[in-house]
Amino acid sequence: MPEVPNPRQLAAWRAFLEAHAAVTAVLERELQERDLSLAWYDVLLQLSEAPGGRLRMGDLARSVLLSKSGLTRLCDRMESAGLVRREPIDDDARGLVAAITKTGRSTLRRAAPLHLKGVQTHFSRHLSEQEARTLTTALRRIAEAARGS
Amino acid sequence: MPEVPNPRQLAAWRAFLEAHAAVTAVLERELQERDLSLAWYDVLLQLSEAPGGRLRMGDLARSVLLSKSGLTRLCDRMESAGLVRREPIDDDARGLVAAITKTGRSTLRRAAPLHLKGVQTHFSRHLSEQEARTLTTALRRIAEAARGS
DNA sequence: TAAGATTGACCCATCAATCTTC
DNA sequence: GAAGATTGATGGGTCAATCTTA
């Protein structure tokens, strides 16, 4: 196993960084038209898919790829905006759940078509089915290994 | 052409986001041992590869995927650390170049083995040659399209 | 008037320390 | 003491406005 990446591998790494920067920038810009960011959208999405529309703060933090303190502050802002609500947990007074509100659900419903179209336009559209499969398996492998580090 | 991504395409998008978050987090952590961040490393790398070790501020900003103001502040910090130096341009008094210093070059030389090994360990190692090729072409296509938006 | 770069105001994320409950 | 979440301090990024020169 070589110690360092060869030029073709470095090209893949560079393309990965550039694609991420470019695509997330466009999607952020598009979501701003709905007064959302990618992070806010992601919180609403994860909550909407969770049973009861609720997730523990710590679990939600991991789902949306944020630190715990980062999620605390994000929830502060989203709670002020009326999109989520914090609730105590019955069997553990240390913990809290974030719950999506009615307003949160309708905000997500209104934003989803725009955002999904954005993902389609700026990402998926440029991938063949075969390429999408390759990306998924390869990038999952990478993410899992990196998380273990 | 469908309006929205299908589930397999959404899986690719999610894997893309998660891999980026996980890998950059590890690489940032590793570079901290050399008092560097990915952004600092990238600035040093781009400058070291440019003719004369110099790039105009605006060009450098684009190379390292930052806004112009973001690069101004990054250069402030790196100049304080002695890694780069701002210099006037002969034929355009509005412009400045960032130039890598001796210290900057030696810092990059010391950090490069660690960082390249990190890219190898946390990214390239998990890709077959074929997968790396697919990623490169597909992600370049995506990045170019998004930049045009 | 436009281009290149910087600045001010502001937003948002992280780490380490803290508070509460287990 | 450990776990869950928050807070204070801090670092680092963006946009819009500004300054200077072309």
mmCIF file of C-alpha atoms in Angstrom, chain A residues 37-111:
data_model
loop_
_atom_site.group_PDB
_atom_site.id
_atom_site.type_symbol
_atom_site.label_atom_id
_atom_site.label_comp_id
_atom_site.label_asym_id
_atom_site.label_seq_id
_atom_site.Cartn_x
_atom_site.Cartn_y
_atom_site.Cartn_z
ATOM 1 C CA SER A 37 -30.423 27.080 5.120
ATOM 2 C CA LEU A 38 -29.240 23.572 4.343
ATOM 3 C CA ALA A 39 -28.808 23.001 8.075
ATOM 4 C CA TRP A 40 -32.353 24.122 8.886
ATOM 5 C CA TYR A 41 -33.742 22.009 6.065
ATOM 6 C CA ASP A 42 -31.809 19.022 7.305
ATOM 7 C CA VAL A 43 -33.126 19.405 10.855
ATOM 8 C CA LEU A 44 -36.696 19.620 9.601
ATOM 9 C CA LEU A 45 -36.169 16.620 7.338
ATOM 10 C CA GLN A 46 -34.621 14.402 10.011
ATOM 11 C CA LEU A 47 -37.332 15.310 12.508
ATOM 12 C CA SER A 48 -40.131 14.791 10.016
ATOM 13 C CA GLU A 49 -38.865 11.283 9.303
ATOM 14 C CA ALA A 50 -38.405 10.342 12.950
ATOM 15 C CA PRO A 51 -41.200 8.575 14.873
ATOM 16 C CA GLY A 52 -43.474 11.199 16.396
ATOM 17 C CA GLY A 53 -41.453 13.923 14.728
ATOM 18 C CA ARG A 54 -39.108 13.834 17.708
ATOM 19 C CA LEU A 55 -35.432 13.131 18.280
ATOM 20 C CA ARG A 56 -33.145 13.490 21.252
ATOM 21 C CA MET A 57 -30.839 16.448 20.963
ATOM 22 C CA GLY A 58 -27.757 14.281 20.839
ATOM 23 C CA ASP A 59 -29.159 11.965 18.183
ATOM 24 C CA LEU A 60 -30.344 14.879 16.098
ATOM 25 C CA ALA A 61 -26.896 16.441 16.340
ATOM 26 C CA ARG A 62 -25.343 13.305 14.875
ATOM 27 C CA SER A 63 -27.983 13.060 12.137
ATOM 28 C CA VAL A 64 -27.360 16.560 10.911
ATOM 29 C CA LEU A 65 -23.579 16.322 11.166
ATOM 30 C CA LEU A 66 -23.203 18.956 13.869
ATOM 31 C CA SER A 67 -21.574 19.089 17.283
ATOM 32 C CA LYS A 68 -23.884 18.972 20.267
ATOM 33 C CA SER A 69 -23.333 22.618 21.099
ATOM 34 C CA GLY A 70 -23.796 23.532 17.462
ATOM 35 C CA LEU A 71 -27.170 21.843 17.473
ATOM 36 C CA THR A 72 -28.175 23.508 20.733
ATOM 37 C CA ARG A 73 -27.712 26.908 19.144
ATOM 38 C CA LEU A 74 -29.339 25.890 15.875
ATOM 39 C CA CYS A 75 -32.367 24.679 17.840
ATOM 40 C CA ASP A 76 -32.447 27.981 19.720
ATOM 41 C CA ARG A 77 -32.840 29.844 16.458
ATOM 42 C CA MET A 78 -35.307 27.395 14.963
ATOM 43 C CA GLU A 79 -37.365 27.429 18.140
ATOM 44 C CA SER A 80 -37.517 31.238 17.999
ATOM 45 C CA ALA A 81 -38.705 30.872 14.434
ATOM 46 C CA GLY A 82 -41.411 28.462 15.609
ATOM 47 C CA LEU A 83 -40.196 25.517 13.532
ATOM 48 C CA VAL A 84 -39.229 23.206 16.374
ATOM 49 C CA ARG A 85 -40.057 22.881 20.045
ATOM 50 C CA ARG A 86 -38.043 21.370 22.887
ATOM 51 C CA GLU A 87 -39.818 18.866 25.103
ATOM 52 C CA PRO A 88 -38.747 16.967 28.213
ATOM 53 C CA ILE A 89 -38.407 13.187 28.136
ATOM 54 C CA ASP A 90 -40.546 11.091 30.456
ATOM 55 C CA ASP A 91 -38.023 8.599 31.696
ATOM 56 C CA ASP A 92 -34.879 10.752 31.777
ATOM 57 C CA ALA A 93 -35.006 14.251 33.206
ATOM 58 C CA ARG A 94 -31.526 15.011 31.847
ATOM 59 C CA GLY A 95 -32.607 14.677 28.261
ATOM 60 C CA LEU A 96 -34.654 16.706 25.824
ATOM 61 C CA VAL A 97 -36.185 16.016 22.470
ATOM 62 C CA ALA A 98 -36.545 18.421 19.631
ATOM 63 C CA ALA A 99 -40.002 18.105 18.075
ATOM 64 C CA ILE A 100 -41.050 19.497 14.733
ATOM 65 C CA THR A 101 -44.026 21.869 14.967
ATOM 66 C CA LYS A 102 -46.978 22.250 12.598
ATOM 67 C CA THR A 103 -45.266 25.317 11.222
ATOM 68 C CA GLY A 104 -42.072 23.316 10.819
ATOM 69 C CA ARG A 105 -43.866 20.641 8.846
ATOM 70 C CA SER A 106 -45.547 23.101 6.557
ATOM 71 C CA THR A 107 -42.305 24.981 6.053
ATOM 72 C CA LEU A 108 -40.626 21.738 5.054
ATOM 73 C CA ARG A 109 -43.503 20.845 2.751
ATOM 74 C CA ARG A 110 -43.263 24.199 1.027
ATOM 75 C CA ALA A 111 -39.484 24.049 0.676
#
